[in-house]
Amino acid sequence: MASKKAQLKTFEHKGVLYKVGDNVLLLNEEDADAPFICKIEKVVVKGKDAAMQVKWFYRPEETCSGRRAFHSAQEVMASDHVEIHLQPAASIVSKCKIHTLEQYMELQNKTPKDFYSRFTYLAASETFQPDQIAVYCKCQMPFNPDKHMVECPSCQSWFHPECLGYEKHEFRRKFYSGPDSKFVCDECQQRQSTSSPLADGDEDHETSETIRF
C-alpha cells in the first residue's frame, strides 16, 4: 500500500514563502507570456520537493465560449476544475492576486499580476455562473474595464465614446472643457427637445438587457 504523503501548510520557493490558499502563476512552457493561473488547494511532500494540488482559473480563450470583445486582458474565470495531477512547486513563477471586478476597478496601481474574476466556469458541463450579464451602450456589450465609458446624467446609461463617434480626447474636449459643457445621450436629448424630459434617475437603460453564454 502506498504511503500517505505528508502535507505541508507552507513551503519556500526561490526565497518566497507560499501557503495553501495562495493564487499563483505557473510556468507555461508553450507560452511564457501566458502563465497558467491557479489556487493552491493542498501541498504535499513528493520526494525531496513540495508538490501542489491546484484549482485552475481559466483565461476566456481557454473556455468553450472563447475570448469575446468584453473580456479585458486581465479577466480570468474561477472554475470547479481541481487538477488530479500534482504540480511541482518548482513550476511556480510568482504569486498573483484575483480580485472581484469591483475591487479591480478600485485599484490605484494595477500590475500584470492583478486579475479579476466575475464568472465561474464549470469545466465538465462547459457552463458559466452566472450565465448572463448586463449589456451597455449602443453596442450592447457587457462592461470591459479596459474600455473607457461615460455616463449620461439624465438616464444613468453608460456609453463608449467611440460608439458615439468620438475619440476619447475629442469627447473630453467637447463635453468636459467648460462649466456649461455636459454630455447627454441622444435619446435624452430627443426627449428633452419634445419638452417631456424625465427627471434624473426616472429611467435606467443600463440593465434592461442581458446577453447569455
JSON list of C-alpha atoms in Angstrom, two decimals:
[
{"chain": "A", "resi": 1, "resn": "MET", "atom": "CA", "xyz": [0.00, 0.00, 0.00]},
{"chain": "A", "resi": 2, "resn": "ALA", "atom": "CA", "xyz": [1.37, 3.40, -0.96]},
{"chain": "A", "resi": 3, "resn": "SER", "atom": "CA", "xyz": [2.25, 5.58, 1.98]},
{"chain": "A", "resi": 4, "resn": "LYS", "atom": "CA", "xyz": [0.21, 8.70, 2.54]},
{"chain": "A", "resi": 5, "resn": "LYS", "atom": "CA", "xyz": [2.10, 11.82, 1.51]},
{"chain": "A", "resi": 6, "resn": "ALA", "atom": "CA", "xyz": [2.88, 14.25, 4.29]},
{"chain": "A", "resi": 7, "resn": "GLN", "atom": "CA", "xyz": [1.02, 17.52, 3.90]},
{"chain": "A", "resi": 8, "resn": "LEU", "atom": "CA", "xyz": [2.54, 20.97, 4.32]},
{"chain": "A", "resi": 9, "resn": "LYS", "atom": "CA", "xyz": [0.88, 24.23, 5.26]},
{"chain": "A", "resi": 10, "resn": "THR", "atom": "CA", "xyz": [3.67, 26.36, 3.81]},
{"chain": "A", "resi": 11, "resn": "PHE", "atom": "CA", "xyz": [6.76, 25.96, 1.66]},
{"chain": "A", "resi": 12, "resn": "GLU", "atom": "CA", "xyz": [9.51, 28.17, 0.29]},
{"chain": "A", "resi": 13, "resn": "HIS", "atom": "CA", "xyz": [10.41, 28.58, -3.37]},
{"chain": "A", "resi": 14, "resn": "LYS", "atom": "CA", "xyz": [13.19, 30.90, -4.56]},
{"chain": "A", "resi": 15, "resn": "GLY", "atom": "CA", "xyz": [13.12, 32.78, -1.27]},
{"chain": "A", "resi": 16, "resn": "VAL", "atom": "CA", "xyz": [9.35, 33.35, -1.27]},
{"chain": "A", "resi": 17, "resn": "LEU", "atom": "CA", "xyz": [7.01, 31.73, 1.26]},
{"chain": "A", "resi": 18, "resn": "TYR", "atom": "CA", "xyz": [3.87, 30.14, -0.21]},
{"chain": "A", "resi": 19, "resn": "LYS", "atom": "CA", "xyz": [0.86, 28.68, 1.58]},
{"chain": "A", "resi": 20, "resn": "VAL", "atom": "CA", "xyz": [-2.38, 26.87, 0.90]},
{"chain": "A", "resi": 21, "resn": "GLY", "atom": "CA", "xyz": [-4.90, 29.35, -0.47]},
{"chain": "A", "resi": 22, "resn": "ASP", "atom": "CA", "xyz": [-2.39, 31.45, -2.40]},
{"chain": "A", "resi": 23, "resn": "ASN", "atom": "CA", "xyz": [-3.10, 32.27, -6.04]},
{"chain": "A", "resi": 24, "resn": "VAL", "atom": "CA", "xyz": [-0.05, 31.67, -8.21]},
{"chain": "A", "resi": 25, "resn": "LEU", "atom": "CA", "xyz": [1.21, 31.77, -11.78]},
{"chain": "A", "resi": 26, "resn": "LEU", "atom": "CA", "xyz": [2.67, 28.51, -13.12]},
{"chain": "A", "resi": 27, "resn": "LEU", "atom": "CA", "xyz": [5.15, 28.19, -15.95]},
{"chain": "A", "resi": 28, "resn": "ASN", "atom": "CA", "xyz": [3.56, 27.66, -19.36]},
{"chain": "A", "resi": 29, "resn": "GLU", "atom": "CA", "xyz": [6.28, 26.10, -21.48]},
{"chain": "A", "resi": 30, "resn": "GLU", "atom": "CA", "xyz": [4.34, 26.73, -24.70]},
{"chain": "A", "resi": 31, "resn": "ASP", "atom": "CA", "xyz": [3.70, 30.42, -24.00]},
{"chain": "A", "resi": 32, "resn": "ALA", "atom": "CA", "xyz": [5.81, 32.14, -21.37]},
{"chain": "A", "resi": 33, "resn": "ASP", "atom": "CA", "xyz": [3.70, 35.30, -21.72]},
{"chain": "A", "resi": 34, "resn": "ALA", "atom": "CA", "xyz": [0.54, 33.46, -20.63]},
{"chain": "A", "resi": 35, "resn": "PRO", "atom": "CA", "xyz": [1.39, 31.51, -17.47]},
{"chain": "A", "resi": 36, "resn": "PHE", "atom": "CA", "xyz": [-1.22, 29.20, -16.03]},
{"chain": "A", "resi": 37, "resn": "ILE", "atom": "CA", "xyz": [-3.22, 30.64, -13.11]},
{"chain": "A", "resi": 38, "resn": "CYS", "atom": "CA", "xyz": [-4.34, 28.58, -10.15]},
{"chain": "A", "resi": 39, "resn": "LYS", "atom": "CA", "xyz": [-5.10, 28.48, -6.45]},
{"chain": "A", "resi": 40, "resn": "ILE", "atom": "CA", "xyz": [-3.08, 26.20, -4.18]},
{"chain": "A", "resi": 41, "resn": "GLU", "atom": "CA", "xyz": [-5.52, 23.73, -2.61]},
{"chain": "A", "resi": 42, "resn": "LYS", "atom": "CA", "xyz": [-3.09, 21.36, -0.93]},
{"chain": "A", "resi": 43, "resn": "VAL", "atom": "CA", "xyz": [0.68, 20.93, -0.59]},
{"chain": "A", "resi": 44, "resn": "VAL", "atom": "CA", "xyz": [2.40, 17.59, -0.08]},
{"chain": "A", "resi": 45, "resn": "VAL", "atom": "CA", "xyz": [5.94, 16.30, 0.14]},
{"chain": "A", "resi": 46, "resn": "LYS", "atom": "CA", "xyz": [6.95, 14.46, -3.03]},
{"chain": "A", "resi": 47, "resn": "GLY", "atom": "CA", "xyz": [10.43, 13.01, -2.70]},
{"chain": "A", "resi": 48, "resn": "LYS", "atom": "CA", "xyz": [12.63, 15.90, -1.58]},
{"chain": "A", "resi": 49, "resn": "ASP", "atom": "CA", "xyz": [10.35, 18.57, -3.04]},
{"chain": "A", "resi": 50, "resn": "ALA", "atom": "CA", "xyz": [6.94, 20.11, -2.48]},
{"chain": "A", "resi": 51, "resn": "ALA", "atom": "CA", "xyz": [4.09, 19.43, -4.90]},
{"chain": "A", "resi": 52, "resn": "MET", "atom": "CA", "xyz": [0.69, 21.09, -5.11]},
{"chain": "A", "resi": 53, "resn": "GLN", "atom": "CA", "xyz": [-2.87, 20.15, -5.79]},
{"chain": "A", "resi": 54, "resn": "VAL", "atom": "CA", "xyz": [-4.36, 23.17, -7.54]},
{"chain": "A", "resi": 55, "resn": "LYS", "atom": "CA", "xyz": [-7.69, 24.53, -8.72]},
{"chain": "A", "resi": 56, "resn": "TRP", "atom": "CA", "xyz": [-7.44, 26.25, -12.08]},
{"chain": "A", "resi": 57, "resn": "PHE", "atom": "CA", "xyz": [-8.52, 29.68, -13.17]},
{"chain": "A", "resi": 58, "resn": "TYR", "atom": "CA", "xyz": [-9.37, 29.82, -16.86]},
{"chain": "A", "resi": 59, "resn": "ARG", "atom": "CA", "xyz": [-8.48, 32.58, -19.29]},
{"chain": "A", "resi": 60, "resn": "PRO", "atom": "CA", "xyz": [-11.51, 33.32, -21.51]},
{"chain": "A", "resi": 61, "resn": "GLU", "atom": "CA", "xyz": [-9.85, 31.76, -24.57]},
{"chain": "A", "resi": 62, "resn": "GLU", "atom": "CA", "xyz": [-9.47, 28.50, -22.62]},
{"chain": "A", "resi": 63, "resn": "THR", "atom": "CA", "xyz": [-13.25, 28.11, -22.19]},
{"chain": "A", "resi": 64, "resn": "CYS", "atom": "CA", "xyz": [-15.82, 26.78, -24.64]},
{"chain": "A", "resi": 65, "resn": "SER", "atom": "CA", "xyz": [-17.06, 30.33, -25.29]},
{"chain": "A", "resi": 66, "resn": "GLY", "atom": "CA", "xyz": [-13.64, 31.75, -26.18]},
{"chain": "A", "resi": 67, "resn": "ARG", "atom": "CA", "xyz": [-12.36, 35.28, -25.70]},
{"chain": "A", "resi": 68, "resn": "ARG", "atom": "CA", "xyz": [-15.00, 37.88, -26.53]},
{"chain": "A", "resi": 69, "resn": "ALA", "atom": "CA", "xyz": [-14.89, 41.64, -27.05]},
{"chain": "A", "resi": 70, "resn": "PHE", "atom": "CA", "xyz": [-15.93, 42.43, -23.48]},
{"chain": "A", "resi": 71, "resn": "HIS", "atom": "CA", "xyz": [-13.14, 40.38, -21.88]},
{"chain": "A", "resi": 72, "resn": "SER", "atom": "CA", "xyz": [-10.26, 42.55, -20.77]},
{"chain": "A", "resi": 73, "resn": "ALA", "atom": "CA", "xyz": [-6.68, 41.33, -20.81]},
{"chain": "A", "resi": 74, "resn": "GLN", "atom": "CA", "xyz": [-6.77, 40.69, -17.06]},
{"chain": "A", "resi": 75, "resn": "GLU", "atom": "CA", "xyz": [-10.06, 38.82, -16.84]},
{"chain": "A", "resi": 76, "resn": "VAL", "atom": "CA", "xyz": [-9.97, 35.21, -15.67]},
{"chain": "A", "resi": 77, "resn": "MET", "atom": "CA", "xyz": [-12.69, 32.82, -14.59]},
{"chain": "A", "resi": 78, "resn": "ALA", "atom": "CA", "xyz": [-12.82, 30.83, -11.40]},
{"chain": "A", "resi": 79, "resn": "SER", "atom": "CA", "xyz": [-13.57, 27.17, -12.02]},
{"chain": "A", "resi": 80, "resn": "ASP", "atom": "CA", "xyz": [-14.53, 23.90, -10.39]},
{"chain": "A", "resi": 81, "resn": "HIS", "atom": "CA", "xyz": [-11.57, 22.17, -12.05]},
{"chain": "A", "resi": 82, "resn": "VAL", "atom": "CA", "xyz": [-9.30, 20.66, -9.41]},
{"chain": "A", "resi": 83, "resn": "GLU", "atom": "CA", "xyz": [-6.24, 19.16, -11.09]},
{"chain": "A", "resi": 84, "resn": "ILE", "atom": "CA", "xyz": [-5.80, 15.47, -10.27]},
{"chain": "A", "resi": 85, "resn": "HIS", "atom": "CA", "xyz": [-2.09, 15.55, -11.09]},
{"chain": "A", "resi": 86, "resn": "LEU", "atom": "CA", "xyz": [0.20, 17.20, -8.58]},
{"chain": "A", "resi": 87, "resn": "GLN", "atom": "CA", "xyz": [2.02, 20.27, -9.87]},
{"chain": "A", "resi": 88, "resn": "PRO", "atom": "CA", "xyz": [5.67, 20.72, -8.85]},
{"chain": "A", "resi": 89, "resn": "ALA", "atom": "CA", "xyz": [6.33, 23.73, -6.66]},
{"chain": "A", "resi": 90, "resn": "ALA", "atom": "CA", "xyz": [9.32, 24.44, -8.89]},
{"chain": "A", "resi": 91, "resn": "SER", "atom": "CA", "xyz": [6.89, 25.41, -11.70]},
{"chain": "A", "resi": 92, "resn": "ILE", "atom": "CA", "xyz": [5.71, 28.49, -9.78]},
{"chain": "A", "resi": 93, "resn": "VAL", "atom": "CA", "xyz": [6.55, 31.78, -11.50]},
{"chain": "A", "resi": 94, "resn": "SER", "atom": "CA", "xyz": [5.18, 34.09, -8.79]},
{"chain": "A", "resi": 95, "resn": "LYS", "atom": "CA", "xyz": [2.18, 34.91, -6.67]},
{"chain": "A", "resi": 96, "resn": "CYS", "atom": "CA", "xyz": [-0.74, 36.78, -8.20]},
{"chain": "A", "resi": 97, "resn": "LYS", "atom": "CA", "xyz": [-3.96, 38.35, -6.98]},
{"chain": "A", "resi": 98, "resn": "ILE", "atom": "CA", "xyz": [-7.50, 37.57, -8.11]},
{"chain": "A", "resi": 99, "resn": "HIS", "atom": "CA", "xyz": [-9.95, 40.39, -7.35]},
{"chain": "A", "resi": 100, "resn": "THR", "atom": "CA", "xyz": [-13.64, 40.88, -7.88]},
{"chain": "A", "resi": 101, "resn": "LEU", "atom": "CA", "xyz": [-14.40, 43.29, -10.73]},
{"chain": "A", "resi": 102, "resn": "GLU", "atom": "CA", "xyz": [-15.34, 45.96, -8.19]},
{"chain": "A", "resi": 103, "resn": "GLN", "atom": "CA", "xyz": [-12.09, 45.51, -6.29]},
{"chain": "A", "resi": 104, "resn": "TYR", "atom": "CA", "xyz": [-10.10, 45.58, -9.52]},
{"chain": "A", "resi": 105, "resn": "MET", "atom": "CA", "xyz": [-11.72, 48.87, -10.59]},
{"chain": "A", "resi": 106, "resn": "GLU", "atom": "CA", "xyz": [-10.75, 50.46, -7.28]},
{"chain": "A", "resi": 107, "resn": "LEU", "atom": "CA", "xyz": [-7.05, 49.56, -7.58]},
{"chain": "A", "resi": 108, "resn": "GLN", "atom": "CA", "xyz": [-4.90, 52.66, -7.90]},
{"chain": "A", "resi": 109, "resn": "ASN", "atom": "CA", "xyz": [-1.79, 50.86, -9.14]},
{"chain": "A", "resi": 110, "resn": "LYS", "atom": "CA", "xyz": [-2.65, 47.78, -11.19]},
{"chain": "A", "resi": 111, "resn": "THR", "atom": "CA", "xyz": [0.14, 45.37, -12.08]},
{"chain": "A", "resi": 112, "resn": "PRO", "atom": "CA", "xyz": [0.32, 42.50, -14.60]},
{"chain": "A", "resi": 113, "resn": "LYS", "atom": "CA", "xyz": [-0.18, 40.17, -11.62]},
{"chain": "A", "resi": 114, "resn": "ASP", "atom": "CA", "xyz": [-3.58, 41.69, -10.76]},
{"chain": "A", "resi": 115, "resn": "PHE", "atom": "CA", "xyz": [-6.51, 39.81, -12.30]},
{"chain": "A", "resi": 116, "resn": "TYR", "atom": "CA", "xyz": [-10.24, 39.88, -11.74]},
{"chain": "A", "resi": 117, "resn": "SER", "atom": "CA", "xyz": [-12.99, 37.28, -11.98]},
{"chain": "A", "resi": 118, "resn": "ARG", "atom": "CA", "xyz": [-16.74, 37.79, -12.40]},
{"chain": "A", "resi": 119, "resn": "PHE", "atom": "CA", "xyz": [-17.70, 34.32, -13.67]},
{"chain": "A", "resi": 120, "resn": "THR", "atom": "CA", "xyz": [-17.22, 30.74, -12.59]},
{"chain": "A", "resi": 121, "resn": "TYR", "atom": "CA", "xyz": [-16.60, 28.24, -15.37]},
{"chain": "A", "resi": 122, "resn": "LEU", "atom": "CA", "xyz": [-17.96, 24.74, -14.74]},
{"chain": "A", "resi": 123, "resn": "ALA", "atom": "CA", "xyz": [-15.50, 22.85, -16.89]},
{"chain": "A", "resi": 124, "resn": "ALA", "atom": "CA", "xyz": [-17.19, 19.44, -17.00]},
{"chain": "A", "resi": 125, "resn": "SER", "atom": "CA", "xyz": [-20.52, 20.84, -18.22]},
{"chain": "A", "resi": 126, "resn": "GLU", "atom": "CA", "xyz": [-18.97, 23.78, -20.12]},
{"chain": "A", "resi": 127, "resn": "THR", "atom": "CA", "xyz": [-21.36, 26.22, -18.49]},
{"chain": "A", "resi": 128, "resn": "PHE", "atom": "CA", "xyz": [-20.95, 29.53, -16.69]},
{"chain": "A", "resi": 129, "resn": "GLN", "atom": "CA", "xyz": [-22.24, 31.02, -13.44]},
{"chain": "A", "resi": 130, "resn": "PRO", "atom": "CA", "xyz": [-23.81, 33.47, -13.87]},
{"chain": "A", "resi": 131, "resn": "ASP", "atom": "CA", "xyz": [-24.81, 32.53, -17.40]},
{"chain": "A", "resi": 132, "resn": "GLN", "atom": "CA", "xyz": [-25.93, 36.02, -18.41]},
{"chain": "A", "resi": 133, "resn": "ILE", "atom": "CA", "xyz": [-24.62, 39.54, -17.95]},
{"chain": "A", "resi": 134, "resn": "ALA", "atom": "CA", "xyz": [-25.98, 43.07, -18.37]},
{"chain": "A", "resi": 135, "resn": "VAL", "atom": "CA", "xyz": [-25.12, 44.99, -21.53]},
{"chain": "A", "resi": 136, "resn": "TYR", "atom": "CA", "xyz": [-24.48, 48.70, -22.03]},
{"chain": "A", "resi": 137, "resn": "CYS", "atom": "CA", "xyz": [-24.08, 51.33, -24.72]},
{"chain": "A", "resi": 138, "resn": "LYS", "atom": "CA", "xyz": [-25.32, 51.30, -28.31]},
{"chain": "A", "resi": 139, "resn": "CYS", "atom": "CA", "xyz": [-23.04, 48.35, -28.98]},
{"chain": "A", "resi": 140, "resn": "GLN", "atom": "CA", "xyz": [-24.97, 46.24, -26.44]},
{"chain": "A", "resi": 141, "resn": "MET", "atom": "CA", "xyz": [-21.81, 44.80, -24.90]},
{"chain": "A", "resi": 142, "resn": "PRO", "atom": "CA", "xyz": [-21.02, 43.96, -21.26]},
{"chain": "A", "resi": 143, "resn": "PHE", "atom": "CA", "xyz": [-18.67, 46.18, -19.30]},
{"chain": "A", "resi": 144, "resn": "ASN", "atom": "CA", "xyz": [-14.97, 45.93, -20.12]},
{"chain": "A", "resi": 145, "resn": "PRO", "atom": "CA", "xyz": [-12.70, 47.83, -17.69]},
{"chain": "A", "resi": 146, "resn": "ASP", "atom": "CA", "xyz": [-10.15, 48.32, -20.48]},
{"chain": "A", "resi": 147, "resn": "LYS", "atom": "CA", "xyz": [-12.61, 50.47, -22.43]},
{"chain": "A", "resi": 148, "resn": "HIS", "atom": "CA", "xyz": [-13.45, 53.98, -21.26]},
{"chain": "A", "resi": 149, "resn": "MET", "atom": "CA", "xyz": [-17.16, 54.69, -20.67]},
{"chain": "A", "resi": 150, "resn": "VAL", "atom": "CA", "xyz": [-19.17, 57.82, -19.89]},
{"chain": "A", "resi": 151, "resn": "GLU", "atom": "CA", "xyz": [-22.48, 58.17, -18.08]},
{"chain": "A", "resi": 152, "resn": "CYS", "atom": "CA", "xyz": [-25.49, 60.14, -19.24]},
{"chain": "A", "resi": 153, "resn": "PRO", "atom": "CA", "xyz": [-26.60, 62.07, -16.12]},
{"chain": "A", "resi": 154, "resn": "SER", "atom": "CA", "xyz": [-30.23, 62.04, -17.22]},
{"chain": "A", "resi": 155, "resn": "CYS", "atom": "CA", "xyz": [-30.81, 58.30, -17.56]},
{"chain": "A", "resi": 156, "resn": "GLN", "atom": "CA", "xyz": [-27.67, 56.86, -15.90]},
{"chain": "A", "resi": 157, "resn": "SER", "atom": "CA", "xyz": [-26.90, 54.79, -19.00]},
{"chain": "A", "resi": 158, "resn": "TRP", "atom": "CA", "xyz": [-23.26, 54.22, -19.97]},
{"chain": "A", "resi": 159, "resn": "PHE", "atom": "CA", "xyz": [-21.64, 54.65, -23.38]},
{"chain": "A", "resi": 160, "resn": "HIS", "atom": "CA", "xyz": [-18.30, 54.20, -25.11]},
{"chain": "A", "resi": 161, "resn": "PRO", "atom": "CA", "xyz": [-17.20, 57.50, -26.69]},
{"chain": "A", "resi": 162, "resn": "GLU", "atom": "CA", "xyz": [-16.15, 55.65, -29.86]},
{"chain": "A", "resi": 163, "resn": "CYS", "atom": "CA", "xyz": [-19.66, 54.22, -30.21]},
{"chain": "A", "resi": 164, "resn": "LEU", "atom": "CA", "xyz": [-20.89, 57.82, -30.25]},
{"chain": "A", "resi": 165, "resn": "GLY", "atom": "CA", "xyz": [-18.42, 58.71, -32.99]},
{"chain": "A", "resi": 166, "resn": "TYR", "atom": "CA", "xyz": [-15.72, 60.33, -30.81]},
{"chain": "A", "resi": 167, "resn": "GLU", "atom": "CA", "xyz": [-12.17, 59.59, -29.88]},
{"chain": "A", "resi": 168, "resn": "LYS", "atom": "CA", "xyz": [-11.66, 59.72, -26.10]},
{"chain": "A", "resi": 169, "resn": "HIS", "atom": "CA", "xyz": [-9.79, 63.04, -26.24]},
{"chain": "A", "resi": 170, "resn": "GLU", "atom": "CA", "xyz": [-12.36, 64.55, -28.62]},
{"chain": "A", "resi": 171, "resn": "PHE", "atom": "CA", "xyz": [-15.19, 63.58, -26.31]},
{"chain": "A", "resi": 172, "resn": "ARG", "atom": "CA", "xyz": [-13.45, 65.11, -23.30]},
{"chain": "A", "resi": 173, "resn": "ARG", "atom": "CA", "xyz": [-12.76, 68.34, -25.16]},
{"chain": "A", "resi": 174, "resn": "LYS", "atom": "CA", "xyz": [-16.34, 68.71, -26.38]},
{"chain": "A", "resi": 175, "resn": "PHE", "atom": "CA", "xyz": [-18.25, 67.79, -23.25]},
{"chain": "A", "resi": 176, "resn": "TYR", "atom": "CA", "xyz": [-15.91, 68.46, -20.33]},
{"chain": "A", "resi": 177, "resn": "SER", "atom": "CA", "xyz": [-13.94, 71.53, -21.40]},
{"chain": "A", "resi": 178, "resn": "GLY", "atom": "CA", "xyz": [-16.07, 74.13, -19.57]},
{"chain": "A", "resi": 179, "resn": "PRO", "atom": "CA", "xyz": [-18.57, 74.60, -16.75]},
{"chain": "A", "resi": 180, "resn": "ASP", "atom": "CA", "xyz": [-21.52, 74.57, -19.17]},
{"chain": "A", "resi": 181, "resn": "SER", "atom": "CA", "xyz": [-20.35, 71.50, -21.10]},
{"chain": "A", "resi": 182, "resn": "LYS", "atom": "CA", "xyz": [-22.33, 68.37, -20.31]},
{"chain": "A", "resi": 183, "resn": "PHE", "atom": "CA", "xyz": [-22.86, 65.11, -22.13]},
{"chain": "A", "resi": 184, "resn": "VAL", "atom": "CA", "xyz": [-26.46, 63.97, -22.60]},
{"chain": "A", "resi": 185, "resn": "CYS", "atom": "CA", "xyz": [-27.20, 60.89, -24.70]},
{"chain": "A", "resi": 186, "resn": "ASP", "atom": "CA", "xyz": [-29.13, 61.18, -27.97]},
{"chain": "A", "resi": 187, "resn": "GLU", "atom": "CA", "xyz": [-32.25, 59.58, -26.53]},
{"chain": "A", "resi": 188, "resn": "CYS", "atom": "CA", "xyz": [-32.41, 62.01, -23.63]},
{"chain": "A", "resi": 189, "resn": "GLN", "atom": "CA", "xyz": [-31.67, 64.96, -25.92]},
{"chain": "A", "resi": 190, "resn": "GLN", "atom": "CA", "xyz": [-34.59, 63.95, -28.12]},
{"chain": "A", "resi": 191, "resn": "ARG", "atom": "CA", "xyz": [-36.85, 63.55, -25.11]},
{"chain": "A", "resi": 192, "resn": "GLN", "atom": "CA", "xyz": [-35.84, 66.97, -23.79]},
{"chain": "A", "resi": 193, "resn": "SER", "atom": "CA", "xyz": [-36.39, 68.60, -27.20]},
{"chain": "A", "resi": 194, "resn": "THR", "atom": "CA", "xyz": [-40.00, 67.41, -27.17]},
{"chain": "A", "resi": 195, "resn": "SER", "atom": "CA", "xyz": [-40.49, 69.12, -23.78]},
{"chain": "A", "resi": 196, "resn": "SER", "atom": "CA", "xyz": [-41.09, 65.91, -21.88]},
{"chain": "A", "resi": 197, "resn": "PRO", "atom": "CA", "xyz": [-37.82, 65.34, -20.03]},
{"chain": "A", "resi": 198, "resn": "LEU", "atom": "CA", "xyz": [-37.57, 62.69, -17.40]},
{"chain": "A", "resi": 199, "resn": "ALA", "atom": "CA", "xyz": [-36.18, 63.60, -14.04]},
{"chain": "A", "resi": 200, "resn": "ASP", "atom": "CA", "xyz": [-32.73, 62.24, -13.40]},
{"chain": "A", "resi": 201, "resn": "GLY", "atom": "CA", "xyz": [-32.94, 58.59, -12.47]},
{"chain": "A", "resi": 202, "resn": "ASP", "atom": "CA", "xyz": [-36.53, 58.08, -13.72]},
{"chain": "A", "resi": 203, "resn": "GLU", "atom": "CA", "xyz": [-35.35, 55.57, -16.27]},
{"chain": "A", "resi": 204, "resn": "ASP", "atom": "CA", "xyz": [-32.36, 53.28, -16.19]},
{"chain": "A", "resi": 205, "resn": "HIS", "atom": "CA", "xyz": [-31.43, 51.70, -19.52]},
{"chain": "A", "resi": 206, "resn": "GLU", "atom": "CA", "xyz": [-28.23, 50.02, -18.47]},
{"chain": "A", "resi": 207, "resn": "THR", "atom": "CA", "xyz": [-29.57, 46.76, -17.01]},
{"chain": "A", "resi": 208, "resn": "SER", "atom": "CA", "xyz": [-32.66, 46.40, -19.21]},
{"chain": "A", "resi": 209, "resn": "GLU", "atom": "CA", "xyz": [-30.99, 43.79, -21.42]},
{"chain": "A", "resi": 210, "resn": "THR", "atom": "CA", "xyz": [-28.52, 40.97, -20.96]},
{"chain": "A", "resi": 211, "resn": "ILE", "atom": "CA", "xyz": [-26.63, 38.51, -23.10]},
{"chain": "A", "resi": 212, "resn": "ARG", "atom": "CA", "xyz": [-26.28, 34.84, -22.29]},
{"chain": "A", "resi": 213, "resn": "PHE", "atom": "CA", "xyz": [-23.37, 32.48, -22.67]}
]
